[in-house]
Amino acid sequence: MTEIMKYDVVVVGAGIAGPIVARNVAREGYSVLLVDKKPAIGAPKQCAEGINISIFERYGIPYDKRFINREIYGARIYSPSGYELEIRYKKVSGVILERKVFDKMLAFYAARSGADVLSRTEVEDVIRENGKIIGVKAKHEGEPVEIYGDIIVAADGVESTIARKAGINTYAPPHEFDSAYEYEMLIDGFDPELIHLWFGNDVAPRGYVWVFPKDEDRANVGIGINSDNPKTAKYYLDKWLKENNIPSKKLLEINVGVVPVGGFLKELAKENVVVVGDAARQVNPMHGGGMAEAMKAGTIASKWIVKALEEENLELLKNYTTEWWEKDGKRLERVLKIRKAVERLTDEDLDVFIEVLSGTDAEKIAEGNYTEVIKVLLKHPKVLMSARRISLLKELL
Ligand SMILES: Cc1cc2nc3c(=O)[nH]c(=O)nc-3n(C[C@H](O)[C@H](O)[C@H](O)COP(=O)(O)OP(=O)(O)OC[C@H]3O[C@@H](n4cnc5c(N)ncnc54)[C@H](O)[C@@H]3O)c2cc1C
């Protein structure tokens, strides 16, 4: 027999975006169900687990040592020929999380705020009545359930099906996705207070190799490359490990994933369906970080969900699309333009830019103040000697 459930809001996906929405809406007194197909929320991880320290205060998340593997003080960036750019702060600037615990704790905060949470619950379809979506069909522990909701939130990640089923145009070409491959492994010889990033067209086409330390001698070692590349991300990662004489016989985890790096959804809410996080491709297209963006979008979405419920007016959900696009959409479109320019850099360009930037201007890069960085580059003789480099950089101003 099919079990029937009814909530004000049904949130599909308990990664990052889903639990933030569920928590925020439930604490305003509305009935919320958060579901995830995983038997254990958070596992397996598909993430390098790095995030800026500011998110804890900004999104009201406790700074809990149970999900903080390591505090990070900055980054070191390596050019193809070995130039290094180091950004090191006196204070903790970021952390490497343990996502298996973090995602579960976010779901726990949602539950503690009043939301119901069901793991091992896979949504298979939407339920329509007179053309309108009124709920979702799911399997909970293999048994069919029908979950009715006034508002449905698609927080179901990069492979989202809910948004498409709601009639939202979710198409993006393969070039707007990165293929990622990662080992959590034992590794020595890297300053564990920093994250490490390697760039180069033979190292990681369009992307980078990362070492995100979780211990003195344990790290997430991964790579992201354009997903329309004829070679695989694994090929490039294994090649990099081999070329750097890094033994790869102590692999604690292997993670494969897809990262949306562009193709942000134009329509984030349609009728009573709201799309957040990777499902809406709300990811920084330059570095592929999506957790903070998911939290940001989830915060805006939940504000408008609460208003729509308060005023019993689903039209208000459209304000989520407007507000996100006015601020964050515009910002990410600009970052996307920069990523597209970075894609055209030769290894020699990368060497020159990283060499020029090493030193005084490093903090501006870390702040994401790309305009200042471009202005600095445009003053340097090594850049001024090349008409191509000048025109490439000027396009971005
Ligand atoms: C290899 C890799 C490394 C990364 N490293 C970083 C990093 O260091 N820092 C960073 O900020 N970002 C990183 N990202 C990106 C980051 O992981 C995502 O942007 C982030 O997890 C997005 O959160 P989300 O809630 O939108 O989606 P997700 O975290 O993907 O959560 C979606 C959830 O929905 C569930 N789900 C899907 N379909 C259904 C269904 N039909 N029914 C029920 N449940 C469903 C899934 O099980 C999943 O739990 C990385 C990504 C990859 C692939």
Short mmCIF file of C-alpha atoms and ligand atoms in Angstrom, two decimals:
data_model
loop_
_atom_site.label_atom_id
_atom_site.label_comp_id
_atom_site.label_asym_id
_atom_site.label_seq_id
_atom_site.Cartn_x
_atom_site.Cartn_y
_atom_site.Cartn_z
CA MET A 1 0.00 0.00 0.00
CA THR A 2 1.23 3.48 -0.85
CA GLU A 3 1.81 5.69 2.16
CA ILE A 4 0.54 9.25 1.83
CA MET A 5 2.24 12.25 3.46
CA LYS A 6 1.45 15.97 3.35
CA TYR A 7 3.74 18.93 4.13
CA ASP A 8 3.88 22.65 3.40
CA VAL A 9 7.30 22.19 1.80
CA VAL A 10 9.01 19.07 0.42
CA VAL A 11 12.78 19.40 -0.06
CA VAL A 12 14.43 16.82 -2.34
CA GLY A 13 18.14 16.37 -1.59
CA ALA A 14 20.02 16.66 1.70
CA GLY A 15 23.41 17.85 0.46
CA ILE A 16 24.13 21.47 1.30
CA ALA A 17 21.30 23.54 -0.25
CA GLY A 18 18.45 21.27 0.87
CA PRO A 19 19.13 21.21 4.61
CA ILE A 20 19.70 25.00 4.68
CA VAL A 21 16.27 25.59 3.08
CA ALA A 22 14.62 22.94 5.29
CA ARG A 23 16.11 24.45 8.47
CA ASN A 24 15.22 28.04 7.58
CA VAL A 25 11.62 27.27 6.60
CA ALA A 26 10.95 24.83 9.46
CA ARG A 27 12.08 27.30 12.09
CA GLU A 28 9.40 29.71 10.89
CA GLY A 29 6.84 27.12 11.92
CA TYR A 30 5.97 25.51 8.58
CA SER A 31 5.86 21.76 8.08
CA VAL A 32 8.85 20.58 6.06
CA LEU A 33 10.03 17.19 4.84
CA LEU A 34 13.66 16.79 3.74
CA VAL A 35 14.42 13.59 1.83
CA ASP A 36 17.58 12.04 0.40
CA LYS A 37 18.11 8.85 -1.51
CA LYS A 38 21.30 8.07 0.40
CA PRO A 39 20.94 5.59 3.26
CA ALA A 40 23.44 7.70 5.23
CA ILE A 41 23.19 11.41 4.53
CA GLY A 42 26.59 12.75 3.44
CA ALA A 43 28.05 9.44 2.23
CA PRO A 44 29.67 8.92 -0.15
CA LYS A 45 31.21 12.38 -0.50
CA GLN A 46 31.91 13.89 -3.91
CA CYS A 47 33.88 16.89 -2.77
CA ALA A 48 37.34 18.22 -1.92
CA GLU A 49 35.68 19.64 1.22
CA GLY A 50 37.32 23.07 1.19
CA ILE A 51 35.30 26.10 2.27
CA ASN A 52 35.89 29.67 3.41
CA ILE A 53 35.74 30.31 7.15
CA SER A 54 33.12 33.07 6.75
CA ILE A 55 30.24 30.67 6.03
CA PHE A 56 29.85 29.62 9.67
CA GLU A 57 28.82 33.06 10.92
CA ARG A 58 27.06 34.07 7.70
CA TYR A 59 24.73 31.07 7.58
CA GLY A 60 24.42 30.34 11.32
CA ILE A 61 26.32 27.05 11.27
CA PRO A 62 28.12 26.04 14.49
CA TYR A 63 31.92 25.82 14.23
CA ASP A 64 31.87 22.20 15.33
CA LYS A 65 35.13 20.24 15.44
CA ARG A 66 33.21 17.07 14.59
CA PHE A 67 33.10 18.12 10.93
CA ILE A 68 36.24 20.24 10.71
CA ASN A 69 39.19 18.13 9.62
CA ARG A 70 41.72 20.86 9.35
CA GLU A 71 42.07 24.62 9.55
CA ILE A 72 43.71 26.24 6.54
CA TYR A 73 45.74 29.47 6.40
CA GLY A 74 45.89 30.10 2.66
CA ALA A 75 46.86 28.65 -0.69
CA ARG A 76 49.88 27.94 -2.85
CA ILE A 77 49.44 28.05 -6.62
CA TYR A 78 51.92 26.38 -9.00
CA SER A 79 52.45 27.38 -12.65
CA PRO A 80 53.36 24.86 -15.40
CA SER A 81 57.10 25.70 -15.14
CA GLY A 82 57.06 25.77 -11.36
CA TYR A 83 56.53 29.43 -10.44
CA GLU A 84 54.76 29.62 -7.10
CA LEU A 85 52.27 32.11 -5.76
CA GLU A 86 51.62 31.87 -2.04
CA ILE A 87 48.80 33.50 -0.14
CA ARG A 88 49.26 32.98 3.58
CA TYR A 89 47.16 34.61 6.30
CA LYS A 90 47.96 34.95 9.99
CA LYS A 91 44.44 33.77 10.82
CA VAL A 92 42.49 30.70 9.70
CA SER A 93 41.00 31.51 6.28
CA GLY A 94 39.23 28.25 5.46
CA VAL A 95 38.65 24.71 6.57
CA ILE A 96 38.66 21.24 5.10
CA LEU A 97 35.39 19.71 6.22
CA GLU A 98 34.42 16.10 6.73
CA ARG A 99 31.35 16.18 4.50
CA LYS A 100 30.04 12.85 5.64
CA VAL A 101 29.56 14.44 9.04
CA PHE A 102 28.84 18.01 7.83
CA ASP A 103 25.90 17.12 5.53
CA LYS A 104 24.43 14.88 8.20
CA MET A 105 24.74 17.63 10.82
CA LEU A 106 23.07 20.16 8.46
CA ALA A 107 20.17 17.69 8.15
CA PHE A 108 20.23 17.31 11.95
CA TYR A 109 19.94 21.12 12.37
CA ALA A 110 16.96 21.05 9.98
CA ALA A 111 15.37 18.22 12.01
CA ARG A 112 16.04 20.05 15.27
CA SER A 113 14.33 23.13 13.80
CA GLY A 114 11.19 21.08 13.22
CA ALA A 115 11.66 19.48 9.78
CA ASP A 116 11.07 15.78 9.25
CA VAL A 117 14.03 14.06 7.59
CA LEU A 118 13.89 10.77 5.70
CA SER A 119 17.06 9.22 4.36
CA ARG A 120 16.91 6.33 1.87
CA THR A 121 13.99 8.06 0.18
CA GLU A 122 14.38 8.45 -3.55
CA VAL A 123 12.06 10.75 -5.43
CA GLU A 124 11.16 9.21 -8.77
CA ASP A 125 8.62 11.58 -10.23
CA VAL A 126 6.35 14.53 -9.62
CA ILE A 127 2.60 14.18 -9.06
CA ARG A 128 0.40 16.45 -11.17
CA GLU A 129 -3.25 17.37 -10.83
CA ASN A 130 -4.88 19.40 -13.59
CA GLY A 131 -1.41 20.09 -14.94
CA LYS A 132 -0.10 21.46 -11.63
CA ILE A 133 2.57 19.79 -9.53
CA ILE A 134 1.09 18.87 -6.17
CA GLY A 135 3.70 16.51 -4.81
CA VAL A 136 6.28 13.82 -5.53
CA LYS A 137 6.30 10.05 -5.85
CA ALA A 138 9.13 8.38 -3.97
CA LYS A 139 10.38 5.10 -2.60
CA HIS A 140 11.18 5.06 1.09
CA GLU A 141 13.22 1.98 1.99
CA GLY A 142 11.90 0.45 -1.22
CA GLU A 143 8.22 1.09 -0.39
CA PRO A 144 6.16 3.56 -2.46
CA VAL A 145 5.16 6.88 -0.87
CA GLU A 146 3.29 9.88 -2.20
CA ILE A 147 4.38 13.12 -0.63
CA TYR A 148 2.15 16.13 -1.19
CA GLY A 149 3.52 19.63 -0.73
CA ASP A 150 2.47 23.22 -1.43
CA ILE A 151 6.05 23.95 -2.47
CA ILE A 152 8.61 21.48 -3.85
CA VAL A 153 12.31 22.32 -3.56
CA ALA A 154 14.69 20.68 -6.06
CA ALA A 155 17.99 20.52 -4.17
CA ASP A 156 18.89 17.27 -5.88
CA GLY A 157 22.36 18.17 -7.11
CA VAL A 158 24.00 18.37 -10.51
CA GLU A 159 22.07 15.40 -11.89
CA SER A 160 18.76 16.97 -10.86
CA THR A 161 15.66 15.56 -12.48
CA ILE A 162 13.00 17.47 -10.55
CA ALA A 163 13.64 20.84 -12.24
CA ARG A 164 13.33 19.29 -15.68
CA LYS A 165 10.18 17.43 -14.68
CA ALA A 166 8.74 20.77 -13.56
CA GLY A 167 9.21 22.08 -17.10
CA ILE A 168 12.25 24.25 -16.36
CA ASN A 169 14.81 24.43 -19.16
CA THR A 170 17.90 22.79 -17.65
CA TYR A 171 19.92 22.23 -20.82
CA ALA A 172 23.60 23.18 -20.81
CA PRO A 173 26.27 21.94 -23.25
CA PRO A 174 28.85 19.39 -21.95
CA HIS A 175 31.52 22.12 -22.06
CA GLU A 176 29.77 23.82 -19.12
CA PHE A 177 30.59 20.87 -16.85
CA ASP A 178 33.85 19.68 -15.33
CA SER A 179 34.68 16.03 -14.79
CA ALA A 180 36.29 15.52 -11.42
CA TYR A 181 38.28 12.62 -9.99
CA GLU A 182 39.68 12.47 -6.49
CA TYR A 183 41.61 10.22 -4.16
CA GLU A 184 41.58 10.64 -0.41
CA MET A 185 45.05 9.31 0.17
CA LEU A 186 48.22 9.39 2.17
CA ILE A 187 50.59 11.99 0.79
CA ASP A 188 53.71 13.63 2.16
CA GLY A 189 55.70 16.76 1.53
CA PHE A 190 52.98 19.43 1.23
CA ASP A 191 52.55 22.20 3.77
CA PRO A 192 49.36 21.00 5.53
CA GLU A 193 48.37 24.55 6.50
CA LEU A 194 47.72 25.47 2.87
CA ILE A 195 45.66 24.17 -0.02
CA HIS A 196 47.76 23.51 -3.14
CA LEU A 197 46.67 24.09 -6.75
CA TRP A 198 48.55 23.20 -9.97
CA PHE A 199 47.69 24.78 -13.32
CA GLY A 200 48.76 23.88 -16.85
CA ASN A 201 47.23 22.69 -20.10
CA ASP A 202 49.02 19.33 -19.81
CA VAL A 203 48.38 19.13 -16.08
CA ALA A 204 44.62 19.76 -16.00
CA PRO A 205 43.03 21.19 -19.14
CA ARG A 206 40.72 24.10 -18.17
CA GLY A 207 41.00 23.13 -14.49
CA TYR A 208 43.58 22.31 -11.86
CA VAL A 209 44.98 19.58 -9.67
CA TRP A 210 44.36 20.09 -5.96
CA VAL A 211 45.81 18.84 -2.70
CA PHE A 212 43.48 19.74 0.18
CA PRO A 213 45.12 18.47 3.40
CA LYS A 214 42.98 16.64 5.95
CA ASP A 215 45.95 15.65 8.11
CA GLU A 216 49.72 16.14 8.12
CA ASP A 217 50.01 13.24 5.68
CA ARG A 218 46.46 12.70 4.35
CA ALA A 219 44.66 14.78 1.75
CA ASN A 220 41.96 14.99 -0.87
CA VAL A 221 44.04 14.85 -4.05
CA GLY A 222 41.91 15.56 -7.07
CA ILE A 223 41.47 17.10 -10.46
CA GLY A 224 38.80 18.87 -12.49
CA ILE A 225 38.95 19.10 -16.30
CA ASN A 226 36.48 20.09 -19.03
CA SER A 227 34.04 17.20 -19.40
CA ASP A 228 34.19 17.30 -23.23
CA ASN A 229 37.90 16.46 -23.10
CA PRO A 230 38.79 13.30 -25.07
CA LYS A 231 40.87 12.03 -22.10
CA THR A 232 39.49 11.31 -18.64
CA ALA A 233 40.08 13.19 -15.40
CA LYS A 234 41.55 9.98 -13.94
CA TYR A 235 44.09 9.82 -16.78
CA TYR A 236 45.35 13.33 -15.95
CA LEU A 237 45.36 12.78 -12.18
CA ASP A 238 47.30 9.50 -12.41
CA LYS A 239 49.73 11.13 -14.85
CA TRP A 240 50.31 14.02 -12.41
CA LEU A 241 50.91 11.65 -9.50
CA LYS A 242 53.37 9.60 -11.57
CA GLU A 243 55.25 12.63 -12.90
CA ASN A 244 55.62 13.95 -9.37
CA ASN A 245 56.72 10.56 -7.98
CA ILE A 246 53.80 10.47 -5.57
CA PRO A 247 52.99 6.88 -4.59
CA SER A 248 49.32 6.01 -5.06
CA LYS A 249 49.03 2.77 -3.15
CA LYS A 250 47.39 4.23 -0.04
CA LEU A 251 43.99 5.26 -1.38
CA LEU A 252 41.36 5.56 1.35
CA GLU A 253 38.58 6.73 -0.97
CA ILE A 254 38.01 7.24 -4.68
CA ASN A 255 35.43 9.83 -5.67
CA VAL A 256 34.10 10.68 -9.10
CA GLY A 257 31.88 13.65 -9.81
CA VAL A 258 30.59 16.26 -12.17
CA VAL A 259 30.82 19.97 -11.42
CA PRO A 260 28.63 22.52 -13.23
CA VAL A 261 30.84 25.45 -14.19
CA GLY A 262 28.42 27.67 -16.08
CA GLY A 263 24.94 27.35 -17.55
CA PHE A 264 23.25 28.88 -14.49
CA LEU A 265 19.50 28.23 -14.65
CA LYS A 266 17.62 31.30 -15.89
CA GLU A 267 14.39 30.26 -14.21
CA LEU A 268 14.93 29.29 -10.58
CA ALA A 269 11.27 28.99 -9.65
CA LYS A 270 8.33 27.88 -11.75
CA GLU A 271 4.86 27.77 -10.24
CA ASN A 272 5.47 25.96 -6.92
CA VAL A 273 8.87 24.40 -7.73
CA VAL A 274 12.09 26.05 -6.53
CA VAL A 275 15.58 24.96 -7.68
CA VAL A 276 18.69 25.50 -5.54
CA GLY A 277 22.40 24.65 -5.44
CA ASP A 278 24.07 22.42 -8.03
CA ALA A 279 20.62 21.60 -9.44
CA ALA A 280 20.49 25.27 -10.51
CA ARG A 281 24.27 25.19 -11.36
CA GLN A 282 24.95 27.81 -8.68
CA VAL A 283 28.67 27.07 -8.56
CA ASN A 284 31.68 29.37 -8.93
CA PRO A 285 32.79 28.57 -12.52
CA MET A 286 36.38 29.59 -11.83
CA HIS A 287 37.23 27.15 -9.02
CA GLY A 288 34.19 24.85 -8.99
CA GLY A 289 33.34 25.59 -5.35
CA GLY A 290 29.61 25.21 -4.86
CA MET A 291 28.97 24.79 -1.14
CA ALA A 292 28.98 28.50 -0.25
CA GLU A 293 26.91 29.31 -3.35
CA ALA A 294 24.39 26.62 -2.38
CA MET A 295 24.10 28.14 1.10
CA LYS A 296 23.68 31.63 -0.33
CA ALA A 297 21.01 30.61 -2.83
CA GLY A 298 19.31 28.42 -0.21
CA THR A 299 19.09 31.44 2.10
CA ILE A 300 17.47 33.63 -0.57
CA ALA A 301 15.13 30.82 -1.65
CA SER A 302 13.98 30.11 1.91
CA LYS A 303 13.22 33.80 2.52
CA TRP A 304 10.83 33.84 -0.46
CA ILE A 305 9.35 30.42 0.38
CA VAL A 306 8.44 31.72 3.85
CA LYS A 307 6.94 34.94 2.36
CA ALA A 308 4.95 32.93 -0.22
CA LEU A 309 3.55 30.69 2.54
CA GLU A 310 2.81 33.64 4.84
CA GLU A 311 0.93 35.53 2.14
CA GLU A 312 -0.45 32.39 0.46
CA ASN A 313 0.87 33.72 -2.82
CA LEU A 314 3.11 31.41 -4.85
CA GLU A 315 3.82 34.22 -7.33
CA LEU A 316 6.25 35.58 -4.70
CA LEU A 317 8.59 32.64 -5.42
CA LYS A 318 9.59 34.38 -8.63
CA ASN A 319 11.34 36.98 -6.47
CA TYR A 320 13.93 34.33 -5.66
CA THR A 321 14.92 34.22 -9.34
CA THR A 322 15.02 38.03 -9.51
CA GLU A 323 17.00 38.52 -6.30
CA TRP A 324 19.53 35.77 -7.05
CA TRP A 325 20.13 36.98 -10.60
CA GLU A 326 20.45 40.65 -9.56
CA LYS A 327 23.34 39.93 -7.18
CA ASP A 328 24.81 36.48 -7.40
CA GLY A 329 23.87 35.62 -10.96
CA LYS A 330 25.52 38.79 -12.23
CA ARG A 331 28.62 38.13 -10.15
CA LEU A 332 28.92 34.52 -11.34
CA GLU A 333 28.35 35.54 -15.00
CA ARG A 334 31.35 37.83 -14.64
CA VAL A 335 33.43 35.05 -13.10
CA LEU A 336 32.33 32.83 -15.99
CA LYS A 337 33.63 35.40 -18.48
CA ILE A 338 36.99 35.32 -16.69
CA ARG A 339 37.01 31.51 -16.70
CA LYS A 340 36.45 31.55 -20.44
CA ALA A 341 39.45 33.86 -20.85
CA VAL A 342 41.58 31.69 -18.55
CA GLU A 343 40.70 28.71 -20.78
CA ARG A 344 42.52 30.47 -23.63
CA LEU A 345 45.77 30.95 -21.69
CA THR A 346 48.84 29.11 -22.90
CA ASP A 347 51.25 27.54 -20.43
CA GLU A 348 53.58 30.45 -21.05
CA ASP A 349 50.80 32.92 -20.16
CA LEU A 350 50.12 30.99 -16.97
CA ASP A 351 53.83 31.11 -16.09
CA VAL A 352 53.99 34.87 -16.69
CA PHE A 353 50.78 35.67 -14.80
CA ILE A 354 51.64 33.52 -11.79
CA GLU A 355 55.20 34.88 -11.70
CA VAL A 356 53.97 38.48 -11.91
CA LEU A 357 51.31 37.97 -9.27
CA SER A 358 53.56 36.22 -6.76
CA GLY A 359 54.10 38.59 -3.88
CA THR A 360 52.18 41.68 -3.05
CA ASP A 361 48.90 41.25 -4.90
CA ALA A 362 48.13 37.73 -3.83
CA GLU A 363 45.44 38.74 -1.36
CA LYS A 364 43.37 40.39 -4.07
CA ILE A 365 43.16 37.09 -5.91
CA ALA A 366 42.10 35.36 -2.75
CA GLU A 367 39.34 37.95 -2.23
CA GLY A 368 38.17 37.32 -5.78
CA ASN A 369 38.93 40.94 -6.69
CA TYR A 370 39.69 40.05 -10.28
CA THR A 371 39.56 43.64 -11.63
CA GLU A 372 42.42 44.71 -9.37
CA VAL A 373 44.40 41.62 -10.38
CA ILE A 374 43.90 42.38 -14.08
CA LYS A 375 45.00 46.01 -13.55
CA VAL A 376 48.18 44.82 -11.83
CA LEU A 377 48.93 42.39 -14.66
CA LEU A 378 48.38 45.08 -17.27
CA LYS A 379 51.14 47.21 -15.74
CA HIS A 380 53.85 44.57 -15.95
CA PRO A 381 56.44 44.63 -18.78
CA LYS A 382 56.16 40.85 -19.35
CA VAL A 383 52.47 41.33 -20.07
CA LEU A 384 52.87 44.60 -21.99
CA MET A 385 55.29 42.91 -24.39
CA SER A 386 52.47 40.72 -25.75
CA ALA A 387 49.59 42.29 -27.71
CA ARG A 388 47.60 39.08 -27.33
CA ARG A 389 47.90 39.10 -23.54
CA ILE A 390 46.92 42.77 -23.39
CA SER A 391 43.82 42.28 -25.51
CA LEU A 392 42.83 39.16 -23.54
CA LEU A 393 43.08 41.03 -20.24
CA LYS A 394 41.39 44.18 -21.54
CA GLU A 395 38.36 42.13 -22.58
CA LEU A 396 37.85 41.43 -18.90
CA LEU A 397 37.90 44.99 -17.60
C1 LIG B 1 35.18 16.14 -6.85
C2 LIG B 1 34.47 17.39 -6.38
C3 LIG B 1 35.13 18.26 -5.53
C4 LIG B 1 34.48 19.40 -5.04
N1 LIG B 1 35.13 20.20 -4.15
C5 LIG B 1 34.50 21.27 -3.63
C6 LIG B 1 35.14 22.06 -2.63
O1 LIG B 1 36.26 21.78 -2.19
N2 LIG B 1 34.45 23.13 -2.14
C7 LIG B 1 33.19 23.45 -2.56
O2 LIG B 1 32.62 24.45 -2.08
N3 LIG B 1 32.57 22.71 -3.49
C8 LIG B 1 33.18 21.63 -4.03
N4 LIG B 1 32.52 20.84 -4.94
C9 LIG B 1 31.15 21.19 -5.31
C10 LIG B 1 30.18 20.84 -4.18
O3 LIG B 1 30.36 19.50 -3.80
C11 LIG B 1 28.73 21.08 -4.62
O4 LIG B 1 28.63 22.34 -5.22
C12 LIG B 1 27.76 21.02 -3.44
O5 LIG B 1 27.74 19.76 -2.83
C13 LIG B 1 26.36 21.40 -3.91
O6 LIG B 1 25.41 21.16 -2.91
P1 LIG B 1 23.93 20.76 -3.31
O7 LIG B 1 23.17 20.65 -2.03
O8 LIG B 1 23.41 21.64 -4.36
O9 LIG B 1 24.05 19.32 -3.99
P2 LIG B 1 24.63 17.96 -3.44
O10 LIG B 1 25.59 18.18 -2.34
O11 LIG B 1 25.06 17.18 -4.62
O12 LIG B 1 23.34 17.25 -2.79
C14 LIG B 1 22.30 16.74 -3.58
C15 LIG B 1 21.64 15.61 -2.79
O13 LIG B 1 20.45 15.22 -3.47
C16 LIG B 1 20.30 13.82 -3.34
N5 LIG B 1 19.43 13.39 -4.43
C17 LIG B 1 19.64 13.48 -5.77
N6 LIG B 1 18.61 13.01 -6.45
C18 LIG B 1 17.70 12.61 -5.54
C19 LIG B 1 16.40 12.03 -5.64
N7 LIG B 1 15.84 11.77 -6.81
N8 LIG B 1 15.74 11.73 -4.49
C20 LIG B 1 16.30 11.97 -3.29
N9 LIG B 1 17.53 12.53 -3.15
C21 LIG B 1 18.20 12.85 -4.25
C22 LIG B 1 21.72 13.30 -3.43
O14 LIG B 1 21.82 12.02 -2.83
C23 LIG B 1 22.51 14.37 -2.68
O15 LIG B 1 22.68 14.04 -1.32
C24 LIG B 1 33.15 19.69 -5.46
C25 LIG B 1 32.49 18.83 -6.33
C26 LIG B 1 33.13 17.67 -6.78
C27 LIG B 1 32.39 16.74 -7.69
#
